[in-house]
Short mmCIF file of C-alpha atoms and ligand atoms in Angstrom, two decimals:
data_model
loop_
_atom_site.label_atom_id
_atom_site.label_comp_id
_atom_site.label_asym_id
_atom_site.label_seq_id
_atom_site.Cartn_x
_atom_site.Cartn_y
_atom_site.Cartn_z
CA UNK Y 1 65.10 65.20 -91.75
CA UNK Y 2 62.25 62.79 -91.17
CA UNK Y 3 58.94 62.54 -92.92
CA UNK Y 4 56.20 64.44 -91.11
CA UNK Y 5 53.34 63.91 -93.52
CA UNK Y 6 53.87 67.34 -94.93
CA UNK Y 7 52.91 68.25 -98.45
CA UNK Y 8 54.57 70.70 -100.87
CA UNK Y 9 52.86 71.81 -104.08
CA UNK Y 10 54.96 72.97 -107.03
CA UNK Y 11 53.78 75.07 -109.99
CA UNK Y 12 56.26 75.34 -112.88
CA UNK Y 13 55.74 77.54 -115.94
CA UNK Y 14 54.91 75.52 -119.06
CA UNK Y 15 58.33 75.43 -120.71
CA UNK Y 16 60.98 72.70 -120.69
CA UNK Y 17 63.57 75.12 -119.29
CA UNK Y 18 61.29 75.50 -116.24
CA UNK Y 19 59.84 71.98 -115.94
CA UNK Y 20 63.32 70.41 -115.86
CA UNK Y 21 64.66 72.32 -112.81
CA UNK Y 22 61.26 72.13 -111.03
CA UNK Y 23 61.34 68.34 -111.38
CA UNK Y 24 64.93 68.24 -110.13
CA UNK Y 25 63.91 70.35 -107.11
CA UNK Y 26 60.89 68.12 -106.44
CA UNK Y 27 63.17 65.08 -106.44
CA UNK Y 28 65.62 66.79 -104.15
CA UNK Y 29 62.89 67.77 -101.65
CA UNK Y 30 61.41 64.28 -101.77
CA UNK Y 31 64.78 62.60 -101.20
CA UNK Y 32 65.87 64.98 -98.47
CA UNK Y 33 62.59 65.23 -96.50
CA UNK Y 34 60.30 62.37 -97.47
CA UNK Y 35 57.44 64.89 -97.76
CA UNK Y 36 54.70 64.41 -100.32
CA UNK Y 37 55.49 66.56 -103.35
CA UNK Y 38 52.89 67.40 -105.97
CA UNK Y 39 53.70 69.06 -109.28
CA UNK Y 40 50.64 70.55 -110.97
CA UNK Y 41 50.52 71.62 -114.59
CA UNK Y 42 48.58 71.40 -117.82
CA UNK Y 43 47.86 67.88 -119.20
CA UNK Y 44 50.54 67.92 -121.94
CA UNK Y 45 53.26 69.00 -119.54
CA UNK Y 46 52.19 66.48 -116.91
CA UNK Y 47 52.45 63.71 -119.51
CA UNK Y 48 55.91 64.98 -120.39
CA UNK Y 49 56.96 64.91 -116.72
CA UNK Y 50 55.45 61.44 -116.29
CA UNK Y 51 57.41 60.00 -119.19
CA UNK Y 52 60.60 61.68 -117.94
CA UNK Y 53 60.09 60.11 -114.52
CA UNK Y 54 59.26 56.69 -116.00
CA UNK Y 55 62.31 56.70 -118.24
CA UNK Y 56 64.52 57.63 -115.28
CA UNK Y 57 63.34 54.76 -113.14
CA UNK Y 58 64.39 52.06 -115.63
CA UNK Y 59 68.08 52.07 -114.72
CA UNK Y 60 68.39 54.27 -111.63
CA UNK Y 61 67.51 53.07 -108.15
CA UNK Y 62 63.77 53.55 -107.66
CA UNK Y 63 62.98 57.01 -106.38
CA UNK Y 64 60.16 57.99 -104.06
CA UNK Y 65 57.25 59.00 -106.22
CA UNK Y 66 56.18 62.53 -106.96
CA UNK Y 67 52.45 63.20 -107.43
CA UNK Y 68 51.53 64.71 -110.78
CA UNK Y 69 48.25 66.60 -111.11
CA UNK Y 70 46.71 67.79 -114.36
CA UNK Y 71 45.15 71.25 -114.32
CA UNK Y 72 42.48 71.95 -116.95
CA UNK Y 73 43.79 74.21 -119.70
CA UNK Y 74 42.35 74.62 -123.16
CA UNK Y 75 44.62 76.33 -125.69
CA UNK Y 76 41.71 77.20 -127.98
CA UNK Y 77 40.03 79.19 -125.17
CA UNK Y 78 43.00 81.54 -125.40
CA UNK Y 79 43.20 81.77 -129.19
CA UNK Y 80 46.21 79.46 -129.31
CA UNK Y 81 46.62 76.71 -131.91
CA UNK Y 82 46.59 72.99 -131.07
CA UNK Y 83 49.69 71.50 -129.42
CA UNK Y 84 50.83 74.72 -127.81
CA UNK Y 85 50.60 73.83 -124.14
CA UNK Y 86 54.36 74.21 -123.93
CA UNK Y 87 56.44 77.14 -125.19
CA UNK Y 88 58.58 74.87 -127.41
CA UNK Y 89 56.24 74.94 -130.41
CA UNK Y 90 55.13 78.54 -130.18
CA UNK Y 91 55.95 81.07 -132.87
CA UNK Y 92 57.32 84.34 -131.48
CA UNK Y 93 54.11 86.28 -132.18
CA UNK Y 94 52.04 83.97 -129.94
CA UNK Y 95 54.36 83.94 -126.92
CA UNK Y 96 52.59 86.94 -125.34
CA UNK Y 97 49.20 85.22 -125.61
CA UNK Y 98 50.67 82.08 -124.08
CA UNK Y 99 52.02 83.96 -121.07
CA UNK Y 100 48.68 85.75 -120.61
CA UNK Y 101 46.84 82.40 -120.86
CA UNK Y 102 48.92 80.99 -118.00
CA UNK Y 103 47.02 83.20 -115.49
CA UNK Y 104 43.93 81.06 -116.17
CA UNK Y 105 45.56 78.34 -114.04
CA UNK Y 106 44.78 80.39 -110.95
CA UNK Y 107 41.30 78.92 -110.30
CA UNK Y 108 42.30 75.28 -110.90
CA UNK Y 109 45.26 75.80 -108.53
CA UNK Y 110 42.93 77.22 -105.92
CA UNK Y 111 40.73 74.14 -106.37
CA UNK Y 112 43.71 71.82 -105.99
CA UNK Y 113 44.94 73.50 -102.80
CA UNK Y 114 41.42 73.53 -101.32
CA UNK Y 115 41.08 69.80 -102.06
CA UNK Y 116 44.36 69.14 -100.26
CA UNK Y 117 43.16 71.11 -97.22
CA UNK Y 118 39.87 69.18 -97.21
CA UNK Y 119 41.56 65.79 -97.58
CA UNK Y 120 44.52 66.26 -95.28
CA UNK Y 121 42.96 68.56 -92.72
CA UNK Y 122 45.68 71.15 -93.14
CA UNK Y 123 47.15 73.24 -95.92
CA UNK Y 124 50.33 72.19 -97.71
CA UNK Y 125 53.53 73.28 -95.96
CA UNK Y 126 54.16 75.68 -98.83
CA UNK Y 127 53.58 76.29 -102.50
CA UNK Y 128 56.61 76.73 -104.75
CA UNK Y 129 55.55 78.64 -107.82
CA UNK Y 130 57.29 79.90 -110.92
CA UNK Y 131 58.24 83.58 -110.89
CA UNK Y 132 55.82 84.03 -113.82
CA UNK Y 133 52.94 82.84 -111.58
CA UNK Y 134 52.85 85.82 -109.22
CA UNK Y 135 49.12 85.14 -108.66
CA UNK Y 136 50.04 81.98 -106.75
CA UNK Y 137 51.05 84.00 -103.68
CA UNK Y 138 47.52 85.16 -103.01
CA UNK Y 139 46.09 81.73 -103.77
CA UNK Y 140 48.51 80.12 -101.28
CA UNK Y 141 47.61 82.68 -98.61
CA UNK Y 142 43.90 82.12 -99.21
CA UNK Y 143 44.22 78.48 -98.07
CA UNK Y 144 46.47 79.34 -95.12
CA UNK Y 145 49.91 78.58 -96.44
CA UNK Y 146 52.82 80.49 -97.96
CA UNK Y 147 54.22 80.81 -101.43
CA UNK Y 148 57.89 80.68 -102.39
CA UNK Y 149 58.71 82.19 -105.73
CA UNK Y 150 61.19 80.08 -107.70
CA UNK Y 151 63.34 81.62 -110.38
CA UNK Y 152 64.70 78.88 -112.59
CA UNK Y 153 67.42 81.32 -113.64
CA UNK Y 154 70.61 82.22 -111.81
CA UNK Y 155 71.00 85.13 -109.38
CA UNK Y 156 72.63 87.59 -111.78
CA UNK Y 157 70.22 86.83 -114.62
CA UNK Y 158 67.18 86.92 -112.33
CA UNK Y 159 68.18 90.24 -110.79
CA UNK Y 160 68.75 91.81 -114.21
CA UNK Y 161 65.47 90.42 -115.57
CA UNK Y 162 63.43 91.51 -112.53
CA UNK Y 163 64.94 94.98 -112.37
CA UNK Y 164 64.77 95.62 -116.11
CA UNK Y 165 61.08 94.75 -116.27
CA UNK Y 166 60.16 96.64 -113.11
CA UNK Y 167 62.18 99.77 -113.91
CA UNK Y 168 62.51 99.82 -117.73
CA UNK Y 169 65.76 101.83 -117.29
CA UNK Y 170 66.43 101.83 -121.05
CA UNK Y 171 63.48 104.23 -121.45
CA UNK Y 172 65.30 106.93 -119.50
CA UNK Y 173 68.78 106.21 -120.88
CA UNK Y 174 70.42 108.82 -123.10
CA UNK Y 175 72.77 106.31 -124.68
CA UNK Y 176 72.78 102.65 -125.69
CA UNK Y 177 74.55 101.81 -122.44
CA UNK Y 178 72.77 102.26 -119.14
CA UNK Y 179 72.71 101.34 -115.49
CA UNK Y 180 70.26 98.75 -114.16
CA UNK Y 181 68.99 99.40 -110.59
CA UNK Y 182 70.26 96.77 -108.19
CA UNK Y 183 73.69 96.50 -109.85
CA UNK Y 184 76.74 98.57 -108.91
CA UNK Y 185 77.00 101.85 -110.85
CA UNK Y 186 79.98 100.60 -112.80
CA UNK Y 187 77.95 97.75 -114.37
CA UNK Y 188 76.64 98.85 -117.76
CA UNK Y 189 74.03 97.02 -119.79
CA UNK Y 190 73.69 97.55 -123.54
CA UNK Y 191 70.44 97.99 -125.42
CA UNK Y 192 71.31 95.02 -127.66
CA UNK Y 193 71.24 92.83 -124.55
CA UNK Y 194 67.49 93.37 -124.26
CA UNK Y 195 65.09 91.12 -126.10
CA UNK Y 196 62.78 93.00 -128.50
CA UNK Y 197 59.83 92.60 -126.08
CA UNK Y 198 61.74 94.50 -123.43
CA UNK Y 199 63.30 96.96 -125.86
CA UNK Y 200 59.83 97.96 -127.06
CA UNK Y 201 58.28 97.98 -123.59
CA UNK Y 202 57.01 101.30 -122.24
CA UNK Y 203 54.99 100.20 -119.22
CA UNK Y 204 51.63 100.28 -121.05
CA UNK Y 205 52.13 97.39 -123.50
CA UNK Y 206 50.85 93.88 -122.73
CA UNK Y 207 54.36 92.47 -122.02
CA UNK Y 208 55.12 95.19 -119.46
CA UNK Y 209 51.74 94.71 -117.86
CA UNK Y 210 52.15 90.93 -117.56
CA UNK Y 211 55.75 91.02 -116.35
CA UNK Y 212 55.36 93.93 -113.95
CA UNK Y 213 52.23 92.41 -112.39
CA UNK Y 214 53.50 88.85 -112.04
CA UNK Y 215 56.99 89.81 -110.88
CA UNK Y 216 55.68 92.33 -108.32
CA UNK Y 217 53.23 89.75 -106.95
CA UNK Y 218 56.01 87.15 -106.80
CA UNK Y 219 58.10 89.55 -104.74
CA UNK Y 220 55.38 89.60 -102.08
CA UNK Y 221 56.04 85.91 -101.41
CA UNK Y 222 57.44 84.44 -98.21
CA UNK Y 223 60.77 83.94 -99.93
CA UNK Y 224 62.62 83.43 -103.16
CA UNK Y 225 64.38 80.33 -104.47
CA UNK Y 226 67.15 80.56 -107.00
CA UNK Y 227 68.76 77.81 -109.09
CA UNK Y 228 72.34 78.70 -108.16
CA UNK Y 229 74.83 78.31 -105.33
CA UNK Y 230 76.50 80.66 -102.87
CA UNK Y 231 79.87 79.47 -104.20
CA UNK Y 232 79.42 80.39 -107.84
CA UNK Y 233 77.35 83.58 -107.58
CA UNK Y 234 78.20 85.17 -104.21
CA UNK Y 235 78.06 88.80 -105.35
CA UNK Y 236 74.95 88.36 -107.48
CA UNK Y 237 73.15 86.69 -104.58
CA UNK Y 238 74.11 89.54 -102.28
CA UNK Y 239 72.79 92.07 -104.80
CA UNK Y 240 69.61 90.09 -105.42
CA UNK Y 241 68.85 89.83 -101.66
CA UNK Y 242 69.40 93.53 -101.23
CA UNK Y 243 67.26 94.45 -104.21
CA UNK Y 244 64.23 92.21 -103.77
CA UNK Y 245 64.26 92.47 -99.95
CA UNK Y 246 63.21 88.85 -99.53
CA UNK Y 247 65.03 85.89 -98.03
CA UNK Y 248 66.70 84.07 -100.92
CA UNK Y 249 67.56 80.38 -100.68
CA UNK Y 250 70.06 79.30 -103.33
CA UNK Y 251 69.28 75.62 -103.79
CA UNK Y 252 71.02 74.84 -107.08
CA UNK Y 253 72.46 73.71 -109.33
CA UNK Y 254 69.38 71.59 -109.91
CA UNK Y 255 70.70 68.80 -112.08
CA UNK Y 256 70.00 65.07 -112.12
CA UNK Y 257 71.85 63.63 -109.08
CA UNK Y 258 74.34 61.53 -111.05
CA UNK Y 259 75.65 64.57 -112.88
CA UNK Y 260 77.39 66.03 -109.88
CA UNK Y 261 77.89 62.90 -107.81
CA UNK Y 262 79.55 60.99 -110.64
CA UNK Y 263 83.16 59.99 -111.04
CA UNK Y 264 85.80 62.71 -110.87
CA UNK Y 265 86.28 65.01 -113.80
CA UNK Y 266 89.15 64.45 -116.16
CA UNK Y 267 89.88 66.97 -118.86
CA UNK Y 268 86.73 68.63 -120.11
CA UNK Y 269 84.22 66.13 -118.93
CA UNK Y 270 83.62 63.19 -116.71
CA UNK Y 271 83.39 60.72 -119.52
CA UNK Y 272 80.45 58.56 -120.43
CA UNK Y 273 80.63 56.63 -117.16
CA UNK Y 274 77.97 58.95 -115.76
CA UNK Y 275 74.45 57.77 -116.50
CA UNK Y 276 72.26 60.76 -116.97
CA UNK Y 277 68.53 60.32 -117.17
CA UNK Y 278 66.58 62.72 -119.31
CA UNK Y 279 63.96 62.09 -121.88
CA UNK Y 280 60.28 62.78 -121.88
CA UNK Y 281 61.24 64.17 -125.28
CA UNK Y 282 62.41 61.83 -127.98
CA UNK Y 283 65.98 62.62 -129.00
CA UNK Y 284 66.43 63.22 -132.75
CA UNK Y 285 69.20 60.65 -132.52
CA UNK Y 286 69.85 57.75 -130.20
CA UNK Y 287 72.16 58.45 -127.29
CA UNK Y 288 74.24 55.42 -128.35
CA UNK Y 289 74.78 56.84 -131.86
CA UNK Y 290 75.85 60.19 -130.41
CA UNK Y 291 78.25 58.60 -127.96
CA UNK Y 292 79.67 56.28 -130.64
CA UNK Y 293 80.38 59.30 -132.83
CA UNK Y 294 81.93 61.18 -129.92
CA UNK Y 295 84.08 58.16 -129.00
CA UNK Y 296 85.79 58.51 -132.39
CA UNK Y 297 86.88 62.10 -131.64
CA UNK Y 298 89.94 63.29 -129.77
CA UNK Y 299 89.55 64.57 -126.21
CA UNK Y 300 88.38 68.18 -125.89
CA UNK Y 301 88.06 68.58 -129.67
CA UNK Y 302 84.29 68.76 -130.37
CA UNK Y 303 82.07 71.84 -130.34
CA UNK Y 304 78.48 71.14 -129.21
CA UNK Y 305 75.89 73.62 -130.57
CA UNK Y 306 72.35 74.02 -129.27
CA UNK Y 307 69.95 76.89 -128.62
CA UNK Y 308 67.88 75.18 -125.92
CA UNK Y 309 64.33 73.93 -125.92
CA UNK Y 310 62.50 76.85 -127.53
CA UNK Y 311 64.83 79.24 -129.34
CA UNK Y 312 66.13 79.10 -132.88
CA UNK Y 313 68.11 81.38 -135.20
CA UNK Y 314 67.21 82.78 -138.61
CA UNK Y 315 67.78 81.05 -141.93
CA UNK Y 316 70.60 83.42 -142.97
CA UNK Y 317 72.27 83.02 -139.56
CA UNK Y 318 72.08 79.23 -139.97
CA UNK Y 319 73.76 79.41 -143.36
CA UNK Y 320 76.61 81.62 -142.04
CA UNK Y 321 77.03 79.35 -139.05
CA UNK Y 322 77.26 76.29 -141.28
CA UNK Y 323 79.89 77.86 -143.55
CA UNK Y 324 81.89 79.10 -140.55
CA UNK Y 325 81.86 75.65 -138.97
CA UNK Y 326 82.87 73.95 -142.19
CA UNK Y 327 85.70 76.44 -142.77
CA UNK Y 328 86.96 76.00 -139.22
CA UNK Y 329 87.33 72.24 -139.86
CA UNK Y 330 86.70 71.60 -136.13
CA UNK Y 331 84.46 68.65 -135.26
CA UNK Y 332 80.97 69.56 -134.07
CA UNK Y 333 77.54 68.28 -133.04
CA UNK Y 334 74.77 70.70 -133.98
CA UNK Y 335 71.16 70.40 -132.82
CA UNK Y 336 69.17 71.74 -135.77
CA UNK Y 337 65.71 73.22 -135.27
CA UNK Y 338 63.57 74.96 -137.91
CA UNK Y 339 64.78 78.52 -138.48
CA UNK Y 340 62.70 81.50 -137.31
CA UNK Y 341 59.56 81.93 -139.41
CA UNK Y 342 59.22 78.21 -140.24
CA UNK Y 343 56.70 75.88 -138.62
CA UNK Y 344 58.32 74.93 -135.31
CA UNK Y 345 57.40 71.27 -135.87
CA UNK Y 346 58.57 71.16 -139.50
CA UNK Y 347 60.69 68.21 -140.61
CA UNK Y 348 64.34 69.03 -141.31
CA UNK Y 349 64.93 70.50 -144.78
CA UNK Y 350 68.31 70.40 -146.53
CA UNK Y 351 67.65 73.96 -147.86
CA UNK Y 352 68.15 75.34 -144.37
CA UNK Y 353 71.86 74.70 -144.85
CA UNK Y 354 74.36 75.35 -147.68
CA UNK Y 355 74.00 72.92 -150.58
CA UNK Y 356 75.64 69.56 -149.89
CA UNK Y 357 76.60 70.62 -146.34
CA UNK Y 358 75.45 67.50 -144.51
CA UNK Y 359 76.98 65.13 -147.08
CA UNK Y 360 80.36 66.91 -146.91
CA UNK Y 361 80.58 67.02 -143.12
CA UNK Y 362 79.47 63.37 -142.94
CA UNK Y 363 82.00 62.20 -145.48
CA UNK Y 364 84.81 64.08 -143.72
CA UNK Y 365 83.47 62.86 -140.35
CA UNK Y 366 83.63 66.49 -139.25
CA UNK Y 367 80.14 66.92 -137.92
CA UNK Y 368 76.94 65.34 -136.70
CA UNK Y 369 73.58 67.05 -137.22
CA UNK Y 370 70.89 66.15 -134.70
CA UNK Y 371 67.28 66.96 -135.54
CA UNK Y 372 65.37 68.93 -132.87
CA UNK Y 373 66.41 67.31 -129.60
CA UNK Y 374 69.72 65.87 -128.46
CA UNK Y 375 70.70 63.99 -125.30
CA UNK Y 376 72.42 67.16 -124.09
CA UNK Y 377 73.77 66.08 -120.74
CA UNK Y 378 75.21 62.87 -122.12
CA UNK Y 379 76.93 64.87 -124.85
CA UNK Y 380 78.31 67.52 -122.51
CA UNK Y 381 79.68 64.90 -120.16
CA UNK Y 382 81.65 63.16 -122.92
CA UNK Y 383 85.40 63.70 -122.74
CA UNK Y 384 85.63 64.73 -126.39
CA UNK Y 385 83.55 67.90 -125.87
CA UNK Y 386 85.72 71.01 -125.91
CA UNK Y 387 83.14 73.81 -125.81
CA UNK Y 388 79.41 74.53 -126.02
CA UNK Y 389 78.03 77.14 -128.43
CA UNK Y 390 74.91 78.01 -126.46
CA UNK Y 391 72.08 80.54 -126.21
CA UNK Y 392 73.03 80.73 -122.50
CA UNK Y 393 69.72 79.44 -121.14
CA UNK Y 394 70.47 78.91 -117.47
CA UNK Y 395 70.03 75.12 -117.48
CA UNK Y 396 72.45 74.82 -120.39
CA UNK Y 397 74.91 77.06 -118.55
CA UNK Y 398 74.73 74.93 -115.40
CA UNK Y 399 74.95 71.69 -117.36
CA UNK Y 400 77.98 72.91 -119.30
CA UNK Y 401 79.84 74.27 -116.29
CA UNK Y 402 79.01 71.16 -114.25
CA UNK Y 403 81.09 69.25 -116.79
CA UNK Y 404 83.87 71.84 -116.96
CA UNK Y 405 82.90 72.80 -120.51
CA UNK Y 406 83.46 76.47 -121.52
CA UNK Y 407 80.88 78.38 -123.53
CA UNK Y 408 80.63 80.35 -126.74
CA UNK Y 409 77.59 82.55 -126.15
CA UNK Y 410 74.87 83.53 -128.58
CA UNK Y 411 72.07 84.78 -126.32
CA UNK Y 412 68.68 85.06 -128.01
CA UNK Y 413 65.89 85.82 -125.53
CA UNK Y 414 64.70 86.15 -121.94
CA UNK Y 415 67.60 86.67 -119.49
CA UNK Y 416 70.16 84.89 -121.69
CA UNK Y 417 72.17 88.02 -122.55
CA UNK Y 418 72.62 88.80 -118.84
CA UNK Y 419 73.78 85.25 -118.21
CA UNK Y 420 76.19 85.66 -121.09
CA UNK Y 421 77.47 88.98 -119.70
CA UNK Y 422 78.17 87.35 -116.35
CA UNK Y 423 79.87 84.31 -117.92
CA UNK Y 424 82.22 86.61 -119.84
CA UNK Y 425 82.82 89.41 -117.34
CA UNK Y 426 82.56 87.72 -113.95
CA UNK Y 427 83.40 84.07 -114.51
CA UNK Y 428 85.75 84.18 -117.52
CA UNK Y 429 84.31 80.93 -118.91
CA UNK Y 430 82.80 82.27 -122.12
CA UNK Y 431 83.25 84.47 -125.15
CA UNK Y 432 80.20 85.98 -126.78
CA UNK Y 433 79.97 85.28 -130.51
CA UNK Y 434 77.02 87.57 -131.12
CA UNK Y 435 73.55 88.25 -129.71
CA UNK Y 436 69.97 88.21 -130.89
CA UNK Y 437 68.13 87.49 -134.10
CA UNK Y 438 68.98 90.88 -135.63
CA UNK Y 439 72.68 90.02 -135.69
CA UNK Y 440 74.16 90.00 -139.19
CA UNK Y 441 76.82 87.52 -138.24
CA UNK Y 442 79.21 86.39 -140.97
CA UNK Y 443 80.80 82.99 -141.44
CA UNK Y 444 84.23 84.58 -140.91
CA UNK Y 445 83.20 85.74 -137.42
CA UNK Y 446 81.89 82.26 -136.64
CA UNK Y 447 85.15 80.67 -137.78
CA UNK Y 448 87.26 83.21 -135.88
CA UNK Y 449 85.54 82.58 -132.53
CA UNK Y 450 85.38 78.81 -133.00
CA UNK Y 451 89.12 78.77 -133.76
CA UNK Y 452 89.86 81.03 -130.80
CA UNK Y 453 88.15 78.70 -128.35
CA UNK Y 454 88.84 75.31 -129.94
CA UNK Y 455 92.51 75.65 -130.96
CA UNK Y 456 94.74 73.81 -128.47
CA UNK Y 457 96.72 76.12 -126.16
CA UNK Y 458 94.35 78.97 -127.01
CA UNK Y 459 91.89 81.04 -125.00
CA UNK Y 460 89.69 77.95 -124.68
CA UNK Y 461 92.24 76.24 -122.41
CA UNK Y 462 92.08 79.10 -119.95
CA UNK Y 463 88.26 79.18 -120.05
CA UNK Y 464 88.20 75.40 -119.58
CA UNK Y 465 90.36 75.66 -116.48
CA UNK Y 466 87.97 78.22 -115.02
CA UNK Y 467 84.93 76.11 -115.96
CA UNK Y 468 86.52 73.13 -114.23
CA UNK Y 469 87.01 75.18 -111.06
CA UNK Y 470 83.33 76.11 -111.17
CA UNK Y 471 82.33 72.51 -111.65
CA UNK Y 472 84.25 71.64 -108.47
CA UNK Y 473 82.42 74.38 -106.56
CA UNK Y 474 79.11 73.05 -107.83
CA UNK Y 475 79.99 69.57 -106.59
CA UNK Y 476 80.89 70.98 -103.20
CA UNK Y 477 77.61 72.86 -102.92
CA UNK Y 478 75.42 69.78 -103.41
CA UNK Y 479 77.33 67.39 -101.14
CA UNK Y 480 74.65 65.65 -99.11
CA UNK Y 481 76.71 63.65 -96.64
CA UNK Y 482 79.82 63.86 -94.51
CA UNK Y 483 81.20 66.65 -92.39
CA UNK Y 484 80.86 69.36 -94.96
CA UNK Y 485 77.32 69.38 -96.24
CA UNK Y 486 77.07 71.60 -99.32
CA UNK Y 487 75.66 75.12 -99.09
CA UNK Y 488 72.70 74.34 -101.37
CA UNK Y 489 71.74 71.27 -99.35
CA UNK Y 490 72.00 73.35 -96.16
CA UNK Y 491 69.85 76.05 -97.75
CA UNK Y 492 67.09 73.56 -98.50
CA UNK Y 493 67.31 72.07 -94.98
CA UNK Y 494 67.18 75.59 -93.54
CA UNK Y 495 64.12 76.50 -95.57
CA UNK Y 496 62.27 73.33 -94.56
CA UNK Y 497 63.19 73.85 -90.88
CA UNK Y 498 61.90 77.40 -90.95
CA UNK Y 499 58.62 76.31 -92.50
CA UNK Y 500 58.24 73.42 -90.05
CA UNK Y 501 59.03 75.42 -86.95
CA UNK Y 502 56.57 78.13 -87.93
CA UNK Y 503 53.95 75.48 -88.40
CA UNK Y 504 54.76 73.73 -85.11
CA UNK Y 505 54.54 76.99 -83.25
CA UNK Y 506 51.14 77.17 -84.86
CA UNK Y 507 51.85 80.71 -85.87
CA UNK Y 508 50.27 82.02 -88.97
CA UNK Y 509 53.10 81.95 -91.46
CA UNK Y 510 51.54 83.98 -94.20
O1 UPG L 601 68.24 69.24 -127.69
C1 UPG L 601 68.06 69.55 -126.51
C2 UPG L 601 67.73 70.87 -126.11
C3 UPG L 601 67.56 71.13 -124.77
N1 UPG L 601 67.70 70.13 -123.85
C4 UPG L 601 67.53 70.41 -122.42
O2 UPG L 601 66.55 71.41 -122.25
C5 UPG L 601 66.93 72.32 -121.25
C6 UPG L 601 66.98 73.70 -121.87
O3 UPG L 601 67.04 74.64 -120.85
P1 UPG L 601 67.81 76.03 -121.05
O4 UPG L 601 69.17 75.79 -121.50
O5 UPG L 601 67.69 76.78 -119.76
O6 UPG L 601 67.10 76.74 -122.22
P2 UPG L 601 65.54 77.15 -122.50
O7 UPG L 601 64.79 75.95 -122.79
O8 UPG L 601 65.61 78.20 -123.51
O9 UPG L 601 65.10 77.78 -121.07
C7 UPG L 601 64.22 78.80 -120.67
O10 UPG L 601 64.29 78.71 -119.22
C8 UPG L 601 65.57 78.96 -118.65
C9 UPG L 601 65.45 78.78 -117.15
O11 UPG L 601 64.63 79.74 -116.60
C10 UPG L 601 66.06 80.37 -119.02
O12 UPG L 601 67.37 80.57 -118.52
C11 UPG L 601 66.06 80.53 -120.54
O13 UPG L 601 66.44 81.85 -120.88
C12 UPG L 601 64.66 80.23 -121.08
O14 UPG L 601 64.62 80.36 -122.49
C13 UPG L 601 68.29 71.87 -120.75
O15 UPG L 601 68.11 71.13 -119.57
C14 UPG L 601 68.81 70.96 -121.85
O16 UPG L 601 69.65 69.92 -121.41
C15 UPG L 601 68.03 68.84 -124.23
O17 UPG L 601 68.18 67.94 -123.39
N2 UPG L 601 68.20 68.60 -125.55
#
């Protein structure tokens, strides 16, 4: 597909779990089409994206540039403390304010799109906006283009999230288990799978109002993009299409190119031969140190533990987890963030863990604690990794499965519990340890599940086999050359062709 001086504008929500796949999609569009791609966001997040892109270009072949535009956004105008332009540092009680504040980007986005029209003499080919930015549809239409709503989740998780917020079926349920519109009758969701915001929602509270408004507006878009593939979520995509009544292009998994184009998988991972570019955030440990530590471990023996870019567990849950890990004697890497209720930027404190824990696991060479941020993809792609204890954020799920690594789920927020449900019930690549912050998990339960998955010739082997099959399907879906172009690459080509032909016909496409 040749360059045709077209321009696409992308609007991610201000959270790492959204910025990362948006950037991957921007790169994919740029590589595949040569179009100009602009990502617009608040100043902090633009700086983050800029440093991610700069750090990638040092060892990879140079990539065509993506334009980054800063939109004015003042946290104090919205009653938010300093340094909260990204969800990572927000305490739970301010998350609602943060979401509400995001609607203030509407006018700056309108200004940006109008400037593009004035400068280029035509509107951008399309806007691709986060599902939380439902207002972007009207803004796109007002300058004569279309909006595509992009869910950075998978198809199953997105459908559950959309339907739960729009219908609040738990309100009408007469038991803890209930049906969610859009899913077959036999699929039951449990009240404990809903985050407290959703559990408390009654349609009049501020969360319901935000979610119902933004999701409904998003569903008026020209189409819907989903970070998944036809191969790994065929049924969920069918259900999603039927439910939202919009064309859905599945253009994932959106991962750095080397992750899926790298050397063939062996065992649980592709080994450290893959160079994966991340950053923008400083790891709490150097990648070299992590890989050196992993090199000392046996293949498929290490448990990697992380709860993503913004979630953390409670102090008592951390203590039980630590005891369970120590008792299991299995090697592990654990990304430690301040427990719930502590300052999100607090320095690591030994009191968060049982007395002498770090010294003991260091002296036995059993574990490695990483403060705040780990080079996750590099870790997951190392051959010593046997499983990932994860909150089931969708990027973590895709990254884990792309490396054939099975999952121990501990969903905490957003659509994570629905992802976890699918990983267990549909894909057979995960066991759920527990869910939520209310869970009174004990160290014995931690040890039991870790043993179940990590013992050789145990359940983990079966899950690993399934995860490896999924990783192969992912590779197939992003194949860019040869006779069999992958389904996700075709989906992106198809979308671009539709947008271009509408424009050439000079038909109004909104
Ligand atoms: O120490 C860390 C922690 C995270 N990451 C990266 O950060 C991203 C985290 O994304 P994800 O696993 O999806 O978790 P969240 O940051 O929690 O993502 C939010 O966005 C996702 C996509 O919409 C949703 O699925 C989640 O529920 C929502 O919490 C991944 O790419 C990780 O590789 C690191 O590199 N190092």
